[in-house]
Amino acid sequence: MLEVKDATISVSGSIHIQNLSLIAPDGEITCIAANDATALSAFLRVVMGFQSADDGFVSIDGELLTVSSAPAFRRIMCYLPQNMNLLRNQLYPPEASISEEDNYGVWNQVLPTAAKIDKPSELSAEEVFRLASETIAKASDKSIIIAEEPTAHLSTELSLQLLQLFREQATQGKCVLILSSNPQLKSCANNVINLNQINL
């Protein structure tokens, strides 16, 4: 279970979320929606521990998540970025390994880097779905699935198949957290939190 309690989150000194409280239970799909992309990005950084909330806290299964404790918590999380090119090395391993790492490139411990890919070609809808489904399949030991606009580059048919995968993960008792304002995703969620009702 992931809980956010009385959180205020700012970006560059500007408050985008204030007094946010929510619970994303195990065994359910929780959708976080907002028209403000900056608010969604800030929320994501906080629940992943790359940024601290200005006020309030985030906890996982009752244990406090902080920037310093976050690396341990990220080991139990599977992250599907909106830009699936960040994970493309699962499909197309680089010819030479790169030693430099960056935080967002090692979400699922499969990439040496996300920043050093030289102008990769865009993945097809089929490749995006395959990558998402393989990433989820490899996350059998992870209790939290976080997906950022997971159907943005998929056809209607593939979107439905991915939603079924999310349902299956929730049925297995995992906490599934989806960041999207897509009506289709919101309709499949057990809980929908609209940050627009909280933002200043």
PDB file of N, CA and C in Angstrom, residues 1-4 9 17 20-34 39-49 58-60 65 73 76-82 107-108 136 142-151 162-163 165-171 173-182 185-186 188-195:
ATOM      1  N   MET A   1       0.838  -1.196   0.000  1.00  0.00           N
ATOM      2  CA  MET A   1       0.000   0.000   0.000  1.00  0.00           C
ATOM      3  C   MET A   1       0.871   1.244   0.000  1.00  0.00           C
ATOM      4  N   LEU A   2       0.533   2.167  -0.878  1.00  0.00           N
ATOM      5  CA  LEU A   2       1.247   3.441  -0.938  1.00  0.00           C
ATOM      6  C   LEU A   2       0.320   4.525  -0.405  1.00  0.00           C
ATOM      7  N   GLU A   3       0.824   5.331   0.510  1.00  0.00           N
ATOM      8  CA  GLU A   3       0.016   6.404   1.104  1.00  0.00           C
ATOM      9  C   GLU A   3       0.734   7.735   0.977  1.00  0.00           C
ATOM     10  N   VAL A   4      -0.016   8.744   0.584  1.00  0.00           N
ATOM     11  CA  VAL A   4       0.463  10.128   0.587  1.00  0.00           C
ATOM     12  C   VAL A   4      -0.407  10.877   1.594  1.00  0.00           C
ATOM     13  N   ILE A   9       3.558  19.925  -2.707  1.00  0.00           N
ATOM     14  CA  ILE A   9       4.669  19.687  -3.628  1.00  0.00           C
ATOM     15  C   ILE A   9       4.854  20.907  -4.511  1.00  0.00           C
ATOM     16  N   ILE A  17       0.843  21.219  -5.988  1.00  0.00           N
ATOM     17  CA  ILE A  17      -0.068  20.326  -5.267  1.00  0.00           C
ATOM     18  C   ILE A  17      -0.030  20.723  -3.801  1.00  0.00           C
ATOM     19  N   LEU A  20      -2.358  17.165  -0.333  1.00  0.00           N
ATOM     20  CA  LEU A  20      -2.796  15.944  -1.007  1.00  0.00           C
ATOM     21  C   LEU A  20      -2.703  14.749  -0.068  1.00  0.00           C
ATOM     22  N   SER A  21      -3.812  14.053   0.086  1.00  0.00           N
ATOM     23  CA  SER A  21      -3.831  12.801   0.843  1.00  0.00           C
ATOM     24  C   SER A  21      -4.510  11.742  -0.006  1.00  0.00           C
ATOM     25  N   LEU A  22      -3.877  10.587  -0.124  1.00  0.00           N
ATOM     26  CA  LEU A  22      -4.474   9.486  -0.873  1.00  0.00           C
ATOM     27  C   LEU A  22      -3.872   8.172  -0.419  1.00  0.00           C
ATOM     28  N   ILE A  23      -4.616   7.112  -0.663  1.00  0.00           N
ATOM     29  CA  ILE A  23      -4.132   5.756  -0.419  1.00  0.00           C
ATOM     30  C   ILE A  23      -4.317   4.962  -1.694  1.00  0.00           C
ATOM     31  N   ALA A  24      -3.232   4.342  -2.170  1.00  0.00           N
ATOM     32  CA  ALA A  24      -3.287   3.435  -3.316  1.00  0.00           C
ATOM     33  C   ALA A  24      -3.157   2.021  -2.744  1.00  0.00           C
ATOM     34  N   PRO A  25      -4.283   1.320  -2.569  1.00  0.00           N
ATOM     35  CA  PRO A  25      -4.257   0.032  -1.873  1.00  0.00           C
ATOM     36  C   PRO A  25      -3.653  -1.083  -2.725  1.00  0.00           C
ATOM     37  N   ASP A  26      -3.138  -2.087  -2.071  1.00  0.00           N
ATOM     38  CA  ASP A  26      -2.726  -3.306  -2.751  1.00  0.00           C
ATOM     39  C   ASP A  26      -3.966  -3.977  -3.330  1.00  0.00           C
ATOM     40  N   GLY A  27      -3.800  -4.610  -4.484  1.00  0.00           N
ATOM     41  CA  GLY A  27      -4.907  -5.334  -5.089  1.00  0.00           C
ATOM     42  C   GLY A  27      -5.874  -4.465  -5.854  1.00  0.00           C
ATOM     43  N   GLU A  28      -5.513  -3.199  -6.067  1.00  0.00           N
ATOM     44  CA  GLU A  28      -6.396  -2.284  -6.790  1.00  0.00           C
ATOM     45  C   GLU A  28      -5.590  -1.419  -7.750  1.00  0.00           C
ATOM     46  N   ILE A  29      -6.301  -0.860  -8.745  1.00  0.00           N
ATOM     47  CA  ILE A  29      -5.705   0.089  -9.681  1.00  0.00           C
ATOM     48  C   ILE A  29      -6.120   1.493  -9.256  1.00  0.00           C
ATOM     49  N   THR A  30      -5.147   2.341  -9.012  1.00  0.00           N
ATOM     50  CA  THR A  30      -5.406   3.736  -8.655  1.00  0.00           C
ATOM     51  C   THR A  30      -4.902   4.620  -9.784  1.00  0.00           C
ATOM     52  N   CYS A  31      -5.755   5.498 -10.272  1.00  0.00           N
ATOM     53  CA  CYS A  31      -5.390   6.396 -11.368  1.00  0.00           C
ATOM     54  C   CYS A  31      -5.235   7.815 -10.828  1.00  0.00           C
ATOM     55  N   ILE A  32      -4.088   8.427 -11.114  1.00  0.00           N
ATOM     56  CA  ILE A  32      -3.830   9.823 -10.751  1.00  0.00           C
ATOM     57  C   ILE A  32      -3.980  10.659 -12.015  1.00  0.00           C
ATOM     58  N   ALA A  33      -4.942  11.566 -12.027  1.00  0.00           N
ATOM     59  CA  ALA A  33      -5.234  12.360 -13.219  1.00  0.00           C
ATOM     60  C   ALA A  33      -4.963  13.834 -12.944  1.00  0.00           C
ATOM     61  N   ALA A  34      -4.585  14.554 -14.009  1.00  0.00           N
ATOM     62  CA  ALA A  34      -4.386  16.010 -13.906  1.00  0.00           C
ATOM     63  C   ALA A  34      -4.193  16.588 -15.292  1.00  0.00           C
ATOM     64  N   ALA A  39       2.429  19.024 -12.509  1.00  0.00           N
ATOM     65  CA  ALA A  39       1.957  18.448 -11.247  1.00  0.00           C
ATOM     66  C   ALA A  39       2.118  16.933 -11.258  1.00  0.00           C
ATOM     67  N   LEU A  40       1.772  16.301 -12.382  1.00  0.00           N
ATOM     68  CA  LEU A  40       1.926  14.848 -12.480  1.00  0.00           C
ATOM     69  C   LEU A  40       3.386  14.444 -12.354  1.00  0.00           C
ATOM     70  N   SER A  41       4.272  15.172 -13.028  1.00  0.00           N
ATOM     71  CA  SER A  41       5.700  14.860 -12.967  1.00  0.00           C
ATOM     72  C   SER A  41       6.236  15.041 -11.556  1.00  0.00           C
ATOM     73  N   ALA A  42       5.801  16.105 -10.892  1.00  0.00           N
ATOM     74  CA  ALA A  42       6.252  16.355  -9.525  1.00  0.00           C
ATOM     75  C   ALA A  42       5.739  15.266  -8.585  1.00  0.00           C
ATOM     76  N   PHE A  43       4.480  14.871  -8.764  1.00  0.00           N
ATOM     77  CA  PHE A  43       3.919  13.789  -7.954  1.00  0.00           C
ATOM     78  C   PHE A  43       4.734  12.510  -8.150  1.00  0.00           C
ATOM     79  N   LEU A  44       5.067  12.202  -9.402  1.00  0.00           N
ATOM     80  CA  LEU A  44       5.837  11.003  -9.697  1.00  0.00           C
ATOM     81  C   LEU A  44       7.199  11.054  -9.019  1.00  0.00           C
ATOM     82  N   ARG A  45       7.883  12.195  -9.097  1.00  0.00           N
ATOM     83  CA  ARG A  45       9.201  12.307  -8.476  1.00  0.00           C
ATOM     84  C   ARG A  45       9.133  12.106  -6.972  1.00  0.00           C
ATOM     85  N   VAL A  46       8.054  12.590  -6.356  1.00  0.00           N
ATOM     86  CA  VAL A  46       7.925  12.466  -4.908  1.00  0.00           C
ATOM     87  C   VAL A  46       7.643  11.020  -4.505  1.00  0.00           C
ATOM     88  N   VAL A  47       6.712  10.344  -5.196  1.00  0.00           N
ATOM     89  CA  VAL A  47       6.381   8.972  -4.789  1.00  0.00           C
ATOM     90  C   VAL A  47       7.506   7.996  -5.130  1.00  0.00           C
ATOM     91  N   MET A  48       8.420   8.413  -6.039  1.00  0.00           N
ATOM     92  CA  MET A  48       9.586   7.592  -6.323  1.00  0.00           C
ATOM     93  C   MET A  48      10.797   8.008  -5.494  1.00  0.00           C
ATOM     94  N   GLY A  49      10.667   9.085  -4.744  1.00  0.00           N
ATOM     95  CA  GLY A  49      11.740   9.485  -3.843  1.00  0.00           C
ATOM     96  C   GLY A  49      12.864  10.272  -4.472  1.00  0.00           C
ATOM     97  N   VAL A  58       5.202  10.536   2.347  1.00  0.00           N
ATOM     98  CA  VAL A  58       4.808   9.363   1.573  1.00  0.00           C
ATOM     99  C   VAL A  58       5.277   8.139   2.341  1.00  0.00           C
ATOM    100  N   SER A  59       4.430   7.130   2.427  1.00  0.00           N
ATOM    101  CA  SER A  59       4.840   5.889   3.075  1.00  0.00           C
ATOM    102  C   SER A  59       4.416   4.691   2.230  1.00  0.00           C
ATOM    103  N   ILE A  60       5.147   3.619   2.372  1.00  0.00           N
ATOM    104  CA  ILE A  60       4.844   2.368   1.688  1.00  0.00           C
ATOM    105  C   ILE A  60       4.764   1.276   2.743  1.00  0.00           C
ATOM    106  N   LEU A  65       8.879   6.892   3.234  1.00  0.00           N
ATOM    107  CA  LEU A  65       9.719   7.002   2.045  1.00  0.00           C
ATOM    108  C   LEU A  65      10.345   8.391   2.031  1.00  0.00           C
ATOM    109  N   PHE A  73      13.264   1.319  -1.632  1.00  0.00           N
ATOM    110  CA  PHE A  73      11.867   1.169  -2.040  1.00  0.00           C
ATOM    111  C   PHE A  73      11.742   0.975  -3.547  1.00  0.00           C
ATOM    112  N   ILE A  76      11.351  -2.457  -5.145  1.00  0.00           N
ATOM    113  CA  ILE A  76      10.079  -3.195  -5.168  1.00  0.00           C
ATOM    114  C   ILE A  76       9.085  -2.553  -6.139  1.00  0.00           C
ATOM    115  N   MET A  77       9.574  -1.606  -6.953  1.00  0.00           N
ATOM    116  CA  MET A  77       8.715  -0.904  -7.908  1.00  0.00           C
ATOM    117  C   MET A  77       9.091  -1.247  -9.342  1.00  0.00           C
ATOM    118  N   CYS A  78       8.085  -1.364 -10.176  1.00  0.00           N
ATOM    119  CA  CYS A  78       8.276  -1.509 -11.613  1.00  0.00           C
ATOM    120  C   CYS A  78       7.705  -0.255 -12.268  1.00  0.00           C
ATOM    121  N   TYR A  79       8.518   0.422 -13.069  1.00  0.00           N
ATOM    122  CA  TYR A  79       8.100   1.692 -13.650  1.00  0.00           C
ATOM    123  C   TYR A  79       8.030   1.586 -15.164  1.00  0.00           C
ATOM    124  N   LEU A  80       6.893   1.999 -15.734  1.00  0.00           N
ATOM    125  CA  LEU A  80       6.708   2.089 -17.177  1.00  0.00           C
ATOM    126  C   LEU A  80       6.642   3.569 -17.534  1.00  0.00           C
ATOM    127  N   PRO A  81       7.715   4.128 -18.122  1.00  0.00           N
ATOM    128  CA  PRO A  81       7.717   5.554 -18.455  1.00  0.00           C
ATOM    129  C   PRO A  81       6.849   5.844 -19.672  1.00  0.00           C
ATOM    130  N   GLN A  82       6.388   7.071 -19.781  1.00  0.00           N
ATOM    131  CA  GLN A  82       5.627   7.459 -20.967  1.00  0.00           C
ATOM    132  C   GLN A  82       6.492   7.306 -22.215  1.00  0.00           C
ATOM    133  N   TRP A 107      15.448   2.563 -13.665  1.00  0.00           N
ATOM    134  CA  TRP A 107      14.216   2.284 -12.922  1.00  0.00           C
ATOM    135  C   TRP A 107      14.060   0.795 -12.677  1.00  0.00           C
ATOM    136  N   ASN A 108      14.163   0.007 -13.717  1.00  0.00           N
ATOM    137  CA  ASN A 108      13.884  -1.425 -13.607  1.00  0.00           C
ATOM    138  C   ASN A 108      15.146  -2.265 -13.685  1.00  0.00           C
ATOM    139  N   ILE A 136       6.608  -5.879 -17.273  1.00  0.00           N
ATOM    140  CA  ILE A 136       5.703  -6.324 -16.212  1.00  0.00           C
ATOM    141  C   ILE A 136       5.969  -7.774 -15.862  1.00  0.00           C
ATOM    142  N   LYS A 142       8.124  -7.647  -7.721  1.00  0.00           N
ATOM    143  CA  LYS A 142       7.880  -6.252  -7.334  1.00  0.00           C
ATOM    144  C   LYS A 142       6.411  -6.065  -6.968  1.00  0.00           C
ATOM    145  N   SER A 143       6.166  -5.345  -5.895  1.00  0.00           N
ATOM    146  CA  SER A 143       4.798  -5.229  -5.369  1.00  0.00           C
ATOM    147  C   SER A 143       4.075  -3.970  -5.824  1.00  0.00           C
ATOM    148  N   ILE A 144       4.784  -3.044  -6.481  1.00  0.00           N
ATOM    149  CA  ILE A 144       4.168  -1.803  -6.940  1.00  0.00           C
ATOM    150  C   ILE A 144       4.471  -1.616  -8.425  1.00  0.00           C
ATOM    151  N   ILE A 145       3.423  -1.378  -9.205  1.00  0.00           N
ATOM    152  CA  ILE A 145       3.565  -1.082 -10.627  1.00  0.00           C
ATOM    153  C   ILE A 145       3.167   0.381 -10.832  1.00  0.00           C
ATOM    154  N   ILE A 146       4.062   1.175 -11.421  1.00  0.00           N
ATOM    155  CA  ILE A 146       3.774   2.579 -11.698  1.00  0.00           C
ATOM    156  C   ILE A 146       3.876   2.790 -13.202  1.00  0.00           C
ATOM    157  N   ALA A 147       2.806   3.281 -13.814  1.00  0.00           N
ATOM    158  CA  ALA A 147       2.779   3.474 -15.263  1.00  0.00           C
ATOM    159  C   ALA A 147       2.387   4.910 -15.583  1.00  0.00           C
ATOM    160  N   GLU A 148       3.189   5.559 -16.419  1.00  0.00           N
ATOM    161  CA  GLU A 148       2.969   6.958 -16.786  1.00  0.00           C
ATOM    162  C   GLU A 148       2.423   7.022 -18.214  1.00  0.00           C
ATOM    163  N   GLU A 149       1.160   7.428 -18.362  1.00  0.00           N
ATOM    164  CA  GLU A 149       0.488   7.481 -19.666  1.00  0.00           C
ATOM    165  C   GLU A 149       0.786   6.221 -20.491  1.00  0.00           C
ATOM    166  N   PRO A 150       0.455   5.046 -19.955  1.00  0.00           N
ATOM    167  CA  PRO A 150       0.895   3.790 -20.578  1.00  0.00           C
ATOM    168  C   PRO A 150       0.282   3.483 -21.934  1.00  0.00           C
ATOM    169  N   THR A 151      -0.850   4.103 -22.273  1.00  0.00           N
ATOM    170  CA  THR A 151      -1.486   3.805 -23.560  1.00  0.00           C
ATOM    171  C   THR A 151      -1.276   4.919 -24.582  1.00  0.00           C
ATOM    172  N   LEU A 162      -3.199  -4.130 -22.615  1.00  0.00           N
ATOM    173  CA  LEU A 162      -2.366  -3.648 -21.517  1.00  0.00           C
ATOM    174  C   LEU A 162      -3.188  -3.435 -20.250  1.00  0.00           C
ATOM    175  N   LEU A 163      -4.406  -2.923 -20.418  1.00  0.00           N
ATOM    176  CA  LEU A 163      -5.281  -2.763 -19.260  1.00  0.00           C
ATOM    177  C   LEU A 163      -5.557  -4.104 -18.592  1.00  0.00           C
ATOM    178  N   LEU A 165      -3.511  -6.586 -18.508  1.00  0.00           N
ATOM    179  CA  LEU A 165      -2.297  -6.921 -17.755  1.00  0.00           C
ATOM    180  C   LEU A 165      -2.284  -6.201 -16.408  1.00  0.00           C
ATOM    181  N   PHE A 166      -2.700  -4.933 -16.398  1.00  0.00           N
ATOM    182  CA  PHE A 166      -2.770  -4.193 -15.134  1.00  0.00           C
ATOM    183  C   PHE A 166      -3.781  -4.832 -14.181  1.00  0.00           C
ATOM    184  N   ARG A 167      -4.928  -5.248 -14.721  1.00  0.00           N
ATOM    185  CA  ARG A 167      -5.928  -5.913 -13.880  1.00  0.00           C
ATOM    186  C   ARG A 167      -5.363  -7.191 -13.273  1.00  0.00           C
ATOM    187  N   GLU A 168      -4.629  -7.944 -14.076  1.00  0.00           N
ATOM    188  CA  GLU A 168      -4.035  -9.185 -13.583  1.00  0.00           C
ATOM    189  C   GLU A 168      -3.026  -8.909 -12.466  1.00  0.00           C
ATOM    190  N   GLN A 169      -2.248  -7.825 -12.618  1.00  0.00           N
ATOM    191  CA  GLN A 169      -1.296  -7.461 -11.572  1.00  0.00           C
ATOM    192  C   GLN A 169      -2.016  -7.100 -10.284  1.00  0.00           C
ATOM    193  N   ALA A 170      -3.110  -6.354 -10.403  1.00  0.00           N
ATOM    194  CA  ALA A 170      -3.889  -5.997  -9.217  1.00  0.00           C
ATOM    195  C   ALA A 170      -4.488  -7.240  -8.571  1.00  0.00           C
ATOM    196  N   THR A 171      -4.961  -8.171  -9.391  1.00  0.00           N
ATOM    197  CA  THR A 171      -5.534  -9.408  -8.874  1.00  0.00           C
ATOM    198  C   THR A 171      -4.503 -10.198  -8.075  1.00  0.00           C
ATOM    199  N   GLY A 173      -2.528  -8.966  -6.101  1.00  0.00           N
ATOM    200  CA  GLY A 173      -2.315  -8.275  -4.842  1.00  0.00           C
ATOM    201  C   GLY A 173      -1.344  -7.117  -4.917  1.00  0.00           C
ATOM    202  N   LYS A 174      -0.980  -6.709  -6.129  1.00  0.00           N
ATOM    203  CA  LYS A 174      -0.032  -5.607  -6.276  1.00  0.00           C
ATOM    204  C   LYS A 174      -0.757  -4.264  -6.269  1.00  0.00           C
ATOM    205  N   CYS A 175      -0.019  -3.237  -5.888  1.00  0.00           N
ATOM    206  CA  CYS A 175      -0.503  -1.869  -5.958  1.00  0.00           C
ATOM    207  C   CYS A 175      -0.188  -1.351  -7.356  1.00  0.00           C
ATOM    208  N   VAL A 176      -1.214  -1.027  -8.130  1.00  0.00           N
ATOM    209  CA  VAL A 176      -1.019  -0.532  -9.494  1.00  0.00           C
ATOM    210  C   VAL A 176      -1.390   0.947  -9.522  1.00  0.00           C
ATOM    211  N   LEU A 177      -0.418   1.790  -9.845  1.00  0.00           N
ATOM    212  CA  LEU A 177      -0.611   3.236  -9.852  1.00  0.00           C
ATOM    213  C   LEU A 177      -0.406   3.734 -11.280  1.00  0.00           C
ATOM    214  N   ILE A 178      -1.456   4.315 -11.869  1.00  0.00           N
ATOM    215  CA  ILE A 178      -1.399   4.803 -13.238  1.00  0.00           C
ATOM    216  C   ILE A 178      -1.543   6.316 -13.231  1.00  0.00           C
ATOM    217  N   LEU A 179      -0.623   7.006 -13.902  1.00  0.00           N
ATOM    218  CA  LEU A 179      -0.698   8.463 -14.025  1.00  0.00           C
ATOM    219  C   LEU A 179      -1.217   8.783 -15.411  1.00  0.00           C
ATOM    220  N   SER A 180      -2.465   9.211 -15.502  1.00  0.00           N
ATOM    221  CA  SER A 180      -3.072   9.495 -16.800  1.00  0.00           C
ATOM    222  C   SER A 180      -4.430  10.159 -16.623  1.00  0.00           C
ATOM    223  N   SER A 181      -4.804  10.975 -17.604  1.00  0.00           N
ATOM    224  CA  SER A 181      -6.151  11.544 -17.653  1.00  0.00           C
ATOM    225  C   SER A 181      -6.983  10.892 -18.743  1.00  0.00           C
ATOM    226  N   ASN A 182      -6.465   9.804 -19.313  1.00  0.00           N
ATOM    227  CA  ASN A 182      -7.171   9.060 -20.356  1.00  0.00           C
ATOM    228  C   ASN A 182      -8.469   8.480 -19.785  1.00  0.00           C
ATOM    229  N   LEU A 185      -8.501   4.702 -19.193  1.00  0.00           N
ATOM    230  CA  LEU A 185      -7.741   4.261 -18.037  1.00  0.00           C
ATOM    231  C   LEU A 185      -8.472   4.590 -16.742  1.00  0.00           C
ATOM    232  N   LYS A 186      -9.061   5.782 -16.697  1.00  0.00           N
ATOM    233  CA  LYS A 186      -9.796   6.170 -15.497  1.00  0.00           C
ATOM    234  C   LYS A 186     -10.984   5.248 -15.246  1.00  0.00           C
ATOM    235  N   CYS A 188     -11.220   2.125 -15.872  1.00  0.00           N
ATOM    236  CA  CYS A 188     -10.837   0.782 -15.425  1.00  0.00           C
ATOM    237  C   CYS A 188     -10.267   0.791 -14.013  1.00  0.00           C
ATOM    238  N   ALA A 189     -10.055   1.985 -13.458  1.00  0.00           N
ATOM    239  CA  ALA A 189      -9.432   2.082 -12.142  1.00  0.00           C
ATOM    240  C   ALA A 189     -10.451   1.877 -11.022  1.00  0.00           C
ATOM    241  N   ASN A 190      -9.964   1.340  -9.906  1.00  0.00           N
ATOM    242  CA  ASN A 190     -10.799   1.234  -8.711  1.00  0.00           C
ATOM    243  C   ASN A 190     -10.948   2.581  -8.031  1.00  0.00           C
ATOM    244  N   ASN A 191      -9.900   3.395  -8.135  1.00  0.00           N
ATOM    245  CA  ASN A 191      -9.889   4.712  -7.505  1.00  0.00           C
ATOM    246  C   ASN A 191      -9.311   5.725  -8.483  1.00  0.00           C
ATOM    247  N   VAL A 192      -9.900   6.909  -8.544  1.00  0.00           N
ATOM    248  CA  VAL A 192      -9.385   7.987  -9.388  1.00  0.00           C
ATOM    249  C   VAL A 192      -9.167   9.220  -8.515  1.00  0.00           C
ATOM    250  N   ILE A 193      -7.939   9.732  -8.522  1.00  0.00           N
ATOM    251  CA  ILE A 193      -7.595  10.945  -7.782  1.00  0.00           C
ATOM    252  C   ILE A 193      -7.302  12.032  -8.797  1.00  0.00           C
ATOM    253  N   ASN A 194      -8.065  13.100  -8.771  1.00  0.00           N
ATOM    254  CA  ASN A 194      -7.891  14.197  -9.715  1.00  0.00           C
ATOM    255  C   ASN A 194      -7.116  15.328  -9.039  1.00  0.00           C
ATOM    256  N   LEU A 195      -5.873  15.510  -9.466  1.00  0.00           N
ATOM    257  CA  LEU A 195      -5.042  16.545  -8.848  1.00  0.00           C
ATOM    258  C   LEU A 195      -5.555  17.945  -9.136  1.00  0.00           C
TER     259      LEU A 195
END
